[in-house]
mmCIF file of C-alpha atoms and ligand atoms in Angstrom:
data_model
loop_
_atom_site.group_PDB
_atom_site.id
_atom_site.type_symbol
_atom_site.label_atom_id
_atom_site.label_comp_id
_atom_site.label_asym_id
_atom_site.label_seq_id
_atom_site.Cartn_x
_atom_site.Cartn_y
_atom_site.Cartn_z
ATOM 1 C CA UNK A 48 10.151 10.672 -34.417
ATOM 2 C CA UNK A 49 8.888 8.862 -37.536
ATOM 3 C CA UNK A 50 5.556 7.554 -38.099
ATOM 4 C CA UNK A 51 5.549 3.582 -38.086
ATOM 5 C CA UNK A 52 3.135 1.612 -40.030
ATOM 6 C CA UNK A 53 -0.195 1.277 -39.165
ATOM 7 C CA UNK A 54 -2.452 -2.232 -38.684
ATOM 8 C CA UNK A 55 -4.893 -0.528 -41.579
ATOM 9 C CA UNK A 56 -2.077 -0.352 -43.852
ATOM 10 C CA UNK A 57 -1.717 -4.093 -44.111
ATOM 11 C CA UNK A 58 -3.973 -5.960 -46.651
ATOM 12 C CA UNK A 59 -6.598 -7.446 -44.551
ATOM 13 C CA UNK A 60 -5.727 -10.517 -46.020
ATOM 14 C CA UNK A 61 -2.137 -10.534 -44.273
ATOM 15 C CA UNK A 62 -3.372 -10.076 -41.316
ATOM 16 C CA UNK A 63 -6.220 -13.273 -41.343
ATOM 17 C CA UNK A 64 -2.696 -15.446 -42.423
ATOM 18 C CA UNK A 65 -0.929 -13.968 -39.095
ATOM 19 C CA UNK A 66 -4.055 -14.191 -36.708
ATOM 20 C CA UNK A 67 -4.476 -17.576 -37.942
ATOM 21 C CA UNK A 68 -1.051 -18.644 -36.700
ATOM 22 C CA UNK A 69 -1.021 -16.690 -33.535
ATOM 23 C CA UNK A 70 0.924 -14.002 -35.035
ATOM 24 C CA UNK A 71 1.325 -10.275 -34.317
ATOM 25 C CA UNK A 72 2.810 -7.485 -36.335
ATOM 26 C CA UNK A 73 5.227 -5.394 -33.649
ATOM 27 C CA UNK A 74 5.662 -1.828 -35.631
ATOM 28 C CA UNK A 75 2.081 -0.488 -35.519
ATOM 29 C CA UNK A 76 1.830 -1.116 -31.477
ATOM 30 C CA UNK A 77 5.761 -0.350 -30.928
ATOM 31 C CA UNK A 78 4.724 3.316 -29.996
ATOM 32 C CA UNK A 79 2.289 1.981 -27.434
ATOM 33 C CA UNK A 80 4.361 0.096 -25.722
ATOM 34 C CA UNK A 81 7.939 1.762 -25.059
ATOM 35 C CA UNK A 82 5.895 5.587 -25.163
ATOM 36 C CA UNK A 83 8.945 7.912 -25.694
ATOM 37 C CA UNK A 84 10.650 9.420 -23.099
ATOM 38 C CA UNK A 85 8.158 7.848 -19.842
ATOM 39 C CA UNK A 86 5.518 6.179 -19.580
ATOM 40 C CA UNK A 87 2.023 6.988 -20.211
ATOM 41 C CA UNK A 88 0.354 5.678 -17.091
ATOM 42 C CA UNK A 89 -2.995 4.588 -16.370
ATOM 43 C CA UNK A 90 -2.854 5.464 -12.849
ATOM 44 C CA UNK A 91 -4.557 8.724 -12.253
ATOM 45 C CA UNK A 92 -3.712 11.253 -8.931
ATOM 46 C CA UNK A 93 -6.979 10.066 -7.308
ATOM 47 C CA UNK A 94 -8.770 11.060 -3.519
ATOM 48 C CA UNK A 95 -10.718 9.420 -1.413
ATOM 49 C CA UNK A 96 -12.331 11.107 1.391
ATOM 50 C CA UNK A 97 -12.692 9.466 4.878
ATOM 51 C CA UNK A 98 -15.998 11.171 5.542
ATOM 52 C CA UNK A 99 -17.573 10.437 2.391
ATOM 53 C CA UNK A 100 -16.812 6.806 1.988
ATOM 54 C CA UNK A 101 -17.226 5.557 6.108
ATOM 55 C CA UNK A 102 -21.346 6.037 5.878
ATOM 56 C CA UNK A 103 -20.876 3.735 2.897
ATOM 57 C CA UNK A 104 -18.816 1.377 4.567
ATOM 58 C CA UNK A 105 -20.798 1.305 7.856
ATOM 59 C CA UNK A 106 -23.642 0.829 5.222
ATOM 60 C CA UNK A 107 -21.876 -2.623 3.877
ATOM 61 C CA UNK A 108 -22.076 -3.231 7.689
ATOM 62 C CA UNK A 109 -25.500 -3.490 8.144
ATOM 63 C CA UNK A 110 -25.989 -4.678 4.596
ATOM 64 C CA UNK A 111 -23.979 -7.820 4.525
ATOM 65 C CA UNK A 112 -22.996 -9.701 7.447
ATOM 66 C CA UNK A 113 -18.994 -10.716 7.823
ATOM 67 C CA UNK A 114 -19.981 -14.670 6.991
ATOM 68 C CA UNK A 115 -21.333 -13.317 3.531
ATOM 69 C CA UNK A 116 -18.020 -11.036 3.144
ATOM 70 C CA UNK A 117 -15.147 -12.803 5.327
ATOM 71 C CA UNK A 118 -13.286 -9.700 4.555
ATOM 72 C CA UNK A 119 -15.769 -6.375 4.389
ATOM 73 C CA UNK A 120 -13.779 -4.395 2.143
ATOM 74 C CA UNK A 121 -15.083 -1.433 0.041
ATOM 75 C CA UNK A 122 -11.989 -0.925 -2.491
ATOM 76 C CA UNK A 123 -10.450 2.572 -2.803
ATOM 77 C CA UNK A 124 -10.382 1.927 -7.227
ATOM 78 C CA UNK A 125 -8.252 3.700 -9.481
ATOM 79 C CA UNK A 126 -10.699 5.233 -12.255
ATOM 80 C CA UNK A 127 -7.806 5.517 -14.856
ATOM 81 C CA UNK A 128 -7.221 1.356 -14.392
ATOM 82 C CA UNK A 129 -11.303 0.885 -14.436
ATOM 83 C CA UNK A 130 -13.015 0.693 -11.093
ATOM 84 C CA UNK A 131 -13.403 -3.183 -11.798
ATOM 85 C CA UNK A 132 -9.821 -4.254 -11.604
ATOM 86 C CA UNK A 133 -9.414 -2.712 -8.170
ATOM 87 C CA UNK A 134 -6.319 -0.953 -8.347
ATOM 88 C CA UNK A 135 -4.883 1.866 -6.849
ATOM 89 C CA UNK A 136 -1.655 1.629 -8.790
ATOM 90 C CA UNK A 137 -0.153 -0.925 -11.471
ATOM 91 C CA UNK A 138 1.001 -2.670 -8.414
ATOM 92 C CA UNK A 139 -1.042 -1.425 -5.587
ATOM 93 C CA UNK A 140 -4.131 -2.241 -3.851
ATOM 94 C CA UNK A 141 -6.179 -0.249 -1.742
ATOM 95 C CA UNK A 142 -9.381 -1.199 0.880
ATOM 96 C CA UNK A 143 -10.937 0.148 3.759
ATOM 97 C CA UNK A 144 -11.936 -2.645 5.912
ATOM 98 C CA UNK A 145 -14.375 -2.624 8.668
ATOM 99 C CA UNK A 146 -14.491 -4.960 11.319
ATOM 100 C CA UNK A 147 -17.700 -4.880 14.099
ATOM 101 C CA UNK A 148 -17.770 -5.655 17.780
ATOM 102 C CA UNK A 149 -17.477 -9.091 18.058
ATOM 103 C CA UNK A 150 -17.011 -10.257 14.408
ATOM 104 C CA UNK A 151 -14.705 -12.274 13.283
ATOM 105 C CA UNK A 152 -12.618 -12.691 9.403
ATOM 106 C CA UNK A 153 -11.724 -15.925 9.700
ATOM 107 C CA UNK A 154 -8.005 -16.998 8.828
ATOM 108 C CA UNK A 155 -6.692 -17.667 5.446
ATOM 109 C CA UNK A 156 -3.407 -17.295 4.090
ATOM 110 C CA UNK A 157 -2.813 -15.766 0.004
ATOM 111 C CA UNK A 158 0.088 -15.515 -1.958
ATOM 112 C CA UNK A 159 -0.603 -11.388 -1.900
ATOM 113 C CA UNK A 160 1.366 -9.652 0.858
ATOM 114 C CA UNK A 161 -0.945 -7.161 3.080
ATOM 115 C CA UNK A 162 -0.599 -4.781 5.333
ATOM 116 C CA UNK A 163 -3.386 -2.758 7.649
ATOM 117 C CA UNK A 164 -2.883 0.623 8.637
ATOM 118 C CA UNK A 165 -5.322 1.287 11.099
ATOM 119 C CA UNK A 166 -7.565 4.173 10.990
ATOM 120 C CA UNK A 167 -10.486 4.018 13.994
ATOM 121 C CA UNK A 168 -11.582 1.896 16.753
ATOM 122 C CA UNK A 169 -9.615 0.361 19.517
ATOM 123 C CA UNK A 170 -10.225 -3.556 20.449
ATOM 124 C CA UNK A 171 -9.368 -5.359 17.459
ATOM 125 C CA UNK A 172 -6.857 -7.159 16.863
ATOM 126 C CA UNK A 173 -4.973 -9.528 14.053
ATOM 127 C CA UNK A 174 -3.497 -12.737 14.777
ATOM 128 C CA UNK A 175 -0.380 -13.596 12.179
ATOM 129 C CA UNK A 176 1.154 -16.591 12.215
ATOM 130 C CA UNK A 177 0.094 -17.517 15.632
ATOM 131 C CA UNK A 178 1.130 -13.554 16.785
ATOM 132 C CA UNK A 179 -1.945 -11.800 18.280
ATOM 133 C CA UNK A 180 -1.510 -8.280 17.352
ATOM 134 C CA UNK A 181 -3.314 -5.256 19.150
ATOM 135 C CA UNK A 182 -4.672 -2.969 16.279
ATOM 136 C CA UNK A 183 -4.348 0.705 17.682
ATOM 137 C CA UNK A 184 -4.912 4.092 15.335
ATOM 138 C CA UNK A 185 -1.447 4.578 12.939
ATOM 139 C CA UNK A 186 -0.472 0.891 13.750
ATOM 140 C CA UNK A 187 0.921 -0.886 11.313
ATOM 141 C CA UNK A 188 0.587 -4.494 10.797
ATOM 142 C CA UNK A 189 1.906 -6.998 8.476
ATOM 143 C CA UNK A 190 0.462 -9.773 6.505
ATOM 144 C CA UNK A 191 3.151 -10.866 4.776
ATOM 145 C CA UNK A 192 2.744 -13.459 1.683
ATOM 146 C CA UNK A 193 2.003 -16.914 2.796
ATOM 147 C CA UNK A 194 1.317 -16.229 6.571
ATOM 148 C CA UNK A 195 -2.439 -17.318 8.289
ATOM 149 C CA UNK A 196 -3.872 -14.139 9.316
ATOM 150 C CA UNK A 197 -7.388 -13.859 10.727
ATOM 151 C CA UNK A 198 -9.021 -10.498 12.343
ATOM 152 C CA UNK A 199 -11.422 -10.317 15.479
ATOM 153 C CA UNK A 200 -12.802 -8.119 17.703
ATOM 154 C CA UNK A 201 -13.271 -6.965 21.537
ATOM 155 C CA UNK A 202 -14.190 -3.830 21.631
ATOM 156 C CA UNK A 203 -17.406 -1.958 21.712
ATOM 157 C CA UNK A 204 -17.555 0.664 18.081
ATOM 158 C CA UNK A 205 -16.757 -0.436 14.917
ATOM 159 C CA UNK A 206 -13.123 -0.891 13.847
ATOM 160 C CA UNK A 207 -11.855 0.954 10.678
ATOM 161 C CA UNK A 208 -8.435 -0.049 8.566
ATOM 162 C CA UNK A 209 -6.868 0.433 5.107
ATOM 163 C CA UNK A 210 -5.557 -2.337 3.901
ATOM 164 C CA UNK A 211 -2.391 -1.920 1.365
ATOM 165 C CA UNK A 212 -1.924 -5.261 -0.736
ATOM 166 C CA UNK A 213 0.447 -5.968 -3.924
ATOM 167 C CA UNK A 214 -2.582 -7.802 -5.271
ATOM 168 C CA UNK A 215 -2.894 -6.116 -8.647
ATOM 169 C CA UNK A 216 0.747 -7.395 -9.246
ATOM 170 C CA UNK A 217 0.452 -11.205 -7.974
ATOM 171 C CA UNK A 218 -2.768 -11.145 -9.998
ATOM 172 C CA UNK A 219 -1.066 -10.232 -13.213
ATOM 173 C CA UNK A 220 1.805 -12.397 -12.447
ATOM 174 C CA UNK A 221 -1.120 -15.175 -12.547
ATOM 175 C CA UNK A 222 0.309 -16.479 -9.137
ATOM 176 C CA UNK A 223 -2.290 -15.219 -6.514
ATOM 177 C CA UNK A 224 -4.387 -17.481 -4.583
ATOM 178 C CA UNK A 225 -5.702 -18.209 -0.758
ATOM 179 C CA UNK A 226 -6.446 -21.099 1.131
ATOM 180 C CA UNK A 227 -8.843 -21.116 3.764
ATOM 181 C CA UNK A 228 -7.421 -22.414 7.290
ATOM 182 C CA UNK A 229 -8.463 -23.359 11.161
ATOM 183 C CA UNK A 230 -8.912 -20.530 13.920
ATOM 184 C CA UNK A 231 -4.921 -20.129 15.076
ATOM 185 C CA UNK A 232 -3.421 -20.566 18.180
ATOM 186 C CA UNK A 233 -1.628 -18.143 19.548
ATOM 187 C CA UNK A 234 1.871 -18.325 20.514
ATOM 188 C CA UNK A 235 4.352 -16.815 22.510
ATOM 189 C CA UNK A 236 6.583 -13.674 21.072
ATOM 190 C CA UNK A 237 5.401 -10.528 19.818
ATOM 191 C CA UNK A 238 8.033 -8.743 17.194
ATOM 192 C CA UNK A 239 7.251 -5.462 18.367
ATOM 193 C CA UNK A 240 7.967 -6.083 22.087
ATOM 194 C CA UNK A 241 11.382 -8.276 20.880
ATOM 195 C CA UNK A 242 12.487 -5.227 19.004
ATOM 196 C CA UNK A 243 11.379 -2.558 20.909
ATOM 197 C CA UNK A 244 14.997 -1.146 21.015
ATOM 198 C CA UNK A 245 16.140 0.269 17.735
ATOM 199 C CA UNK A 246 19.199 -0.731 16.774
ATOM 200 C CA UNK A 247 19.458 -3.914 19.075
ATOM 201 C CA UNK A 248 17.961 -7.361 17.931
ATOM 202 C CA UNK A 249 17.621 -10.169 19.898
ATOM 203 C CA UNK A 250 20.684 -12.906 20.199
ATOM 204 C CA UNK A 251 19.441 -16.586 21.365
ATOM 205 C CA UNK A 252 23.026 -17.868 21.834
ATOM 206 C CA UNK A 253 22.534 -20.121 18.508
ATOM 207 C CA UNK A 254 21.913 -16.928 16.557
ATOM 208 C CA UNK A 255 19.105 -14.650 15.054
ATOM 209 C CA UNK A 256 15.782 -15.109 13.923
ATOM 210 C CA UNK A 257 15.276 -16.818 11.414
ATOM 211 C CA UNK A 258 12.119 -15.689 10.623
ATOM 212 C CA UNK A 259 11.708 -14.257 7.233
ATOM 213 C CA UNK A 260 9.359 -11.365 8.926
ATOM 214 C CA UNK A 261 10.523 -11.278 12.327
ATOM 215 C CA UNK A 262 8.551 -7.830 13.259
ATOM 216 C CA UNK A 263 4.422 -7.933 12.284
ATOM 217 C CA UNK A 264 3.317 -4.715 13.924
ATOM 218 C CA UNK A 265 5.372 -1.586 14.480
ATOM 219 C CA UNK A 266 2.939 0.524 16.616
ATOM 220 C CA UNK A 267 2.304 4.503 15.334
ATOM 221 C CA UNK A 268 3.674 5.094 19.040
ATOM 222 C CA UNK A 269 6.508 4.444 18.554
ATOM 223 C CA UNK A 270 6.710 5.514 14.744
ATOM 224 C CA UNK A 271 5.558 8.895 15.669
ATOM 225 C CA UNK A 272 7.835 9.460 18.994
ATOM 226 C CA UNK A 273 10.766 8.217 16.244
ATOM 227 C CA UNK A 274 9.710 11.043 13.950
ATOM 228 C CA UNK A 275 9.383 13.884 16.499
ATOM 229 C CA UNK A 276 12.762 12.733 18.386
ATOM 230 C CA UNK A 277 13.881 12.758 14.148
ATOM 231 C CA UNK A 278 12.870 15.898 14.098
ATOM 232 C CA UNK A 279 14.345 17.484 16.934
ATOM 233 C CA UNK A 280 17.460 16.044 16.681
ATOM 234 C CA UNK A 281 17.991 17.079 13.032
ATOM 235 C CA UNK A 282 16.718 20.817 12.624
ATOM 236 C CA UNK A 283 18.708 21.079 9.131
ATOM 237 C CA UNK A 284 16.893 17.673 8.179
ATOM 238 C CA UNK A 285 14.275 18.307 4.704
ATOM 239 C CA UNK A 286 12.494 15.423 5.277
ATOM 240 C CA UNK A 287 11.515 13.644 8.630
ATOM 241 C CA UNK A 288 10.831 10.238 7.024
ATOM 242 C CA UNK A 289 11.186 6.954 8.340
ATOM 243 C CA UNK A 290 11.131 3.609 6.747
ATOM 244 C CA UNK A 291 9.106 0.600 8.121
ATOM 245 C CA UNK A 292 11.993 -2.019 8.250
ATOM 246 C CA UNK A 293 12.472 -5.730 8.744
ATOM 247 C CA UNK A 294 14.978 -5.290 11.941
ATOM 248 C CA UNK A 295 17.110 -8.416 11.042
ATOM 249 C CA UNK A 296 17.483 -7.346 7.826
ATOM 250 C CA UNK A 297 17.659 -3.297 7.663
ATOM 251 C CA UNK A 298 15.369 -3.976 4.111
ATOM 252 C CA UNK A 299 12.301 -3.089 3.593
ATOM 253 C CA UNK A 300 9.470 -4.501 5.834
ATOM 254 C CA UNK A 301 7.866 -6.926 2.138
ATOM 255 C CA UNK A 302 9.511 -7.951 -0.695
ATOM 256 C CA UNK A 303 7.242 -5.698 -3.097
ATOM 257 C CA UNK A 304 5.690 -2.402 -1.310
ATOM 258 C CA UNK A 305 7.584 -0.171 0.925
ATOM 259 C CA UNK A 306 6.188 1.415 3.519
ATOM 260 C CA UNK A 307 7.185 4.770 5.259
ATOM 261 C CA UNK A 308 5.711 7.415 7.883
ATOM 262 C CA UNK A 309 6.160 11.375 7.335
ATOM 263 C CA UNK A 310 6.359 14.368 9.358
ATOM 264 C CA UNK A 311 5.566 17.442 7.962
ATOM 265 C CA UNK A 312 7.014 19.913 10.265
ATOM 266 C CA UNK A 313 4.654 23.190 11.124
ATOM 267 C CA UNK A 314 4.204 25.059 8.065
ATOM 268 C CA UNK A 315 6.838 23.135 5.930
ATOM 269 C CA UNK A 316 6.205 22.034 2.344
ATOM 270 C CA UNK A 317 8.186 19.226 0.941
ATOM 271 C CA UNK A 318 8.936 18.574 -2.786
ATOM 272 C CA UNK A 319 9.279 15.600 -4.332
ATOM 273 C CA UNK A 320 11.016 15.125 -7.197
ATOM 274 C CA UNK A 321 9.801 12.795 -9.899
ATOM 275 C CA UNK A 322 10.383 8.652 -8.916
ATOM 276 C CA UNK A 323 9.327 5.729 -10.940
ATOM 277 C CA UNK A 324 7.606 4.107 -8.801
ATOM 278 C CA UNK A 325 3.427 5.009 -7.725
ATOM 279 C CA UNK A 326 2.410 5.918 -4.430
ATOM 280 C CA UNK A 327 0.066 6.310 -2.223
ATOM 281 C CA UNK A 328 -0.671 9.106 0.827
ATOM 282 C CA UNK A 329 -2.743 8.641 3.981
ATOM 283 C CA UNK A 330 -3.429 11.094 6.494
ATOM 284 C CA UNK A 331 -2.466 10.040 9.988
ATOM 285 C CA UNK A 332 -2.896 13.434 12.083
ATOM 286 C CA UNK A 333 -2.826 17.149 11.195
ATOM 287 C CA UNK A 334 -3.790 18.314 7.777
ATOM 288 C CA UNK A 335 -1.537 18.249 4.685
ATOM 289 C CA UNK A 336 -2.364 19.659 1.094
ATOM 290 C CA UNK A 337 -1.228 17.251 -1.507
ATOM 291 C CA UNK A 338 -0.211 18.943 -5.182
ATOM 292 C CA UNK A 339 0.167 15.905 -7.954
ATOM 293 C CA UNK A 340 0.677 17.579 -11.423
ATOM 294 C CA UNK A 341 -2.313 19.989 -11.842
ATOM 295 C CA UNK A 342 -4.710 18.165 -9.183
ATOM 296 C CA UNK A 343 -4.831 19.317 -5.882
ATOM 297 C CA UNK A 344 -6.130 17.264 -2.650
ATOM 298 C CA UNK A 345 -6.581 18.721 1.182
ATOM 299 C CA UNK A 346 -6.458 15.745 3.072
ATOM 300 C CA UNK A 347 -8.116 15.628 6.552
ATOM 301 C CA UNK A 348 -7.525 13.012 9.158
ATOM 302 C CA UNK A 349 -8.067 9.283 7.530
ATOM 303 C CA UNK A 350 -8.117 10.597 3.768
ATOM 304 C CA UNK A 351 -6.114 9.020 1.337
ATOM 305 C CA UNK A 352 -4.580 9.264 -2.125
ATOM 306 C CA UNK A 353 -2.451 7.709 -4.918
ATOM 307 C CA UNK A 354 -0.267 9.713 -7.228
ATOM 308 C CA UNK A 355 1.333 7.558 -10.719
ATOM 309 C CA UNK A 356 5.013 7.420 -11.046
ATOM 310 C CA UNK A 357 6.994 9.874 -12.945
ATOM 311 C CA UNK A 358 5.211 12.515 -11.756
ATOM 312 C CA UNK A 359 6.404 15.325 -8.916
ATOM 313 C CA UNK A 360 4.932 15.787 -5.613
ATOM 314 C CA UNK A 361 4.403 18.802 -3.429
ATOM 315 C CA UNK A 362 3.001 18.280 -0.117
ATOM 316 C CA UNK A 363 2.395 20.788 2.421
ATOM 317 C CA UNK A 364 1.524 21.387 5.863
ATOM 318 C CA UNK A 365 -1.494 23.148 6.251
ATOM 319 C CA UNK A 366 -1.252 23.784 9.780
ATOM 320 C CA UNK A 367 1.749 26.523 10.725
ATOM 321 C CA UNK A 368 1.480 25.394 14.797
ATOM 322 C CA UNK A 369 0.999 21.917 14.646
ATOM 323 C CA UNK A 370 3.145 18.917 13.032
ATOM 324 C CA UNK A 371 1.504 16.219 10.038
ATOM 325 C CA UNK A 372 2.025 12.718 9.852
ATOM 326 C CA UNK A 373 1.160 10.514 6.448
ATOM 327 C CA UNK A 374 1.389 7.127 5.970
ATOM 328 C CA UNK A 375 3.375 6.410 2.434
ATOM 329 C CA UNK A 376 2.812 3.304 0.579
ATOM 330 C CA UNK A 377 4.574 2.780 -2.668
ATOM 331 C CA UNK A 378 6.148 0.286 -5.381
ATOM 332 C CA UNK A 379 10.299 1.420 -4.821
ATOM 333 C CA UNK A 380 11.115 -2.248 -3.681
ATOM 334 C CA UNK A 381 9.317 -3.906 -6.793
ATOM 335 C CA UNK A 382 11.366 -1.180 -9.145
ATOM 336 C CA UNK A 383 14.286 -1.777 -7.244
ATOM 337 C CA UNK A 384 14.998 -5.540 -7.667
ATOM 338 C CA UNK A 385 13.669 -5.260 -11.319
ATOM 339 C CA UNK A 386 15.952 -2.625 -11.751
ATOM 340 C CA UNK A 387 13.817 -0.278 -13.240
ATOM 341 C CA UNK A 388 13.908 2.323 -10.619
ATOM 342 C CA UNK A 389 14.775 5.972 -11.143
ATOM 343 C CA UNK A 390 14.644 9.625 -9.569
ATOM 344 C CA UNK A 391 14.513 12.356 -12.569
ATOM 345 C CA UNK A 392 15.329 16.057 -11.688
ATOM 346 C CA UNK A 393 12.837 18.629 -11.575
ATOM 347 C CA UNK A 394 14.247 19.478 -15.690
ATOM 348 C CA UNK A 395 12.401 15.665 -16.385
ATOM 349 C CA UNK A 396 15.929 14.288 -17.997
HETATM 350 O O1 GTQ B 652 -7.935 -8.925 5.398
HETATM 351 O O2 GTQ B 652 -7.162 -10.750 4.561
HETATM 352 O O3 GTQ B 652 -8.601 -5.872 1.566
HETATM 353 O O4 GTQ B 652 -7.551 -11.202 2.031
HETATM 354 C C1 GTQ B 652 -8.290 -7.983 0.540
HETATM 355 C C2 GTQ B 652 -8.018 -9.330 0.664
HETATM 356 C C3 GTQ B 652 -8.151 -7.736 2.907
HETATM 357 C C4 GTQ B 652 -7.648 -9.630 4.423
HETATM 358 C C5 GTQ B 652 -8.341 -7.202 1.667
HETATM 359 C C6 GTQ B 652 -7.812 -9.890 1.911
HETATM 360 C C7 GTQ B 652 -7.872 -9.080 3.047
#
């Protein structure tokens, strides 16, 4: 590789005639910006620990009431992006959002797509689009772009999810915004009841749906009983994976994230080879040892963390009796459609 020219060896004068016209010389910054070979990302394999950030969060409870917050959200920041721009990824957001007994986030809608995986508490619930859906541990539930979506609360202990949003993206894309809205109605028809049955949709004699997200919750019952019967049926299969779909469609559930539940089988470790896109781990039950590069996290129950692209991924079981389930969140739809998408073998070529 050569060595390009550098800004200082431009007379200084030069350079005041380009600035002064709004005009930029390409060869000193070339290097930074197509990096040879892959990227150099600012994403950093990060961890966050459930135990160590819900005092805080119950904390932000009693420190700020949910009319001072609307949405009481401690972020789960990437330090290589700078904890200020709140990203987990180029193109992912994390929170953990905590919702007390009786409180209410009133609705809105944002250009942003969401999703809440839910991690403790039974009672809440989050009405989308006039859908009222039940938010149980594992659940998850979609907010997709453009949709009212307001959270409340029933039950008796405080309610705990992680929300996954595509905010850092629409941000940079200058294109996110939210409008405030009324308390919804609710109406009749809940996606996960209408497509209960895998493989079957339901046929009003004019035709399908025509919703664009026809499915808001897909409940980590029947996620999990999919994995296990996965598993069972498929004793040669290397990974017990599942994909959170839109069921008219057979794509992926939003436009921008995907979205996917794992089973680690008892003792197994499971190696993933190098992918473009970011992602992000969360713990839903056992115990799984997560190796990214040199770093190595142990996540518990609830824990969570985000791994750049281009990078492999080991993750193992640490239990030899007892299965593991993570929630996966990453950017493969968003590389996909832009066509930027790749899977490098272990040799990185
Ligand atoms: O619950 O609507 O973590 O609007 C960030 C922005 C949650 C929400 C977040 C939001 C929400």
């Amino acid at each position: 590789m050569n060595d390009l020219g550098r800004l200082e060896d431009l007379p200084a004068d030069y350079l005041a005639e380009l600035k002064a016209l709004n005009l930029v010389p390409l060869w000193p910054s070339l290097r930074a910006v197509l990096p040879p070979g892959q990227p150099r990302p600012n994403t950093r394999a990060t961890f966050w620990a459930y135990k160590a950030l819900k005092p805080l969060l119950l904390k932000a409870g009693e420190l700020t009431p949910i009319e001072k917050a609307e949405r009481r959200v401690l972020v789960l920041a990437n330090p290589g992006h700078g904890l200020e721009s709140m990203k987990a990824s180029a193109a992912m957001y994390l929170g953990m959002q905590l919702l007390l007994p009786g409180e209410w986030a009133p609705s809105h809608r944002h250009t942003p797509n969401a999703v809440r995986m839910v991690v403790e508490g039974e009672g809440a619930w989050t009405t989308v689009d006039g859908e009222k859906c039940p938010m149980s541990r594992g659940d998850l539930i979609l907010t997709p772009t453009g949709l009212w979506h307001e959270h409340g609360h029933d039950g008796d202990q405080p309610v705990v999810w992680l929300d996954v949003l595509d905010l850092p993206l629409v941000y940079y894309m200058e294109a996110s915004y939210h409008i405030n809205g009324q308390r919804q109605t609710q109406l009749p028809g809940r996606g996960d009841r209408a497509y209960l049955g895998g493989g079957m949709v339901p046929t009003p004699v004019f035709g399908r749906s025509g919703k664009a997200y026809p499915m808001l919750r897909y409940p980590w019952a029947q996620a999990r009983a999919a994995l296990e019967a996965l598993a069972a049926d498929r004793p040669d299969l290397g990974a017990v994976q599942i994909t959170y779909v839109n069921p008219e469609t057979g794509g992926d559930a939003q436009n921008i994230l995907g979205f996917y539940a794992l089973m680690l089988r008892p003792g197994q470790t499971l190696q993933l080879p190098a992918r473009s896109p970011a992602s992000v781990f969360h713990l839903i039950e056992g115990a799984v040892e997560v190796a990214i590069e040199a770093q190595r996290f142990t996540l518990a129950e609830a824990d969570t963390c985000c791994a750049p692209g281009y990078t492999p991924i080991t993750l193992r079981n640490g239990s030899a009796t007892a299965p593991s389930f993570v929630f996966i969140a990453d950017e493969a739809p968003l590389h996909r459609k832009l066509g930027v998408y790749e899977v490098r073998e272990a040799n990185g070529q």
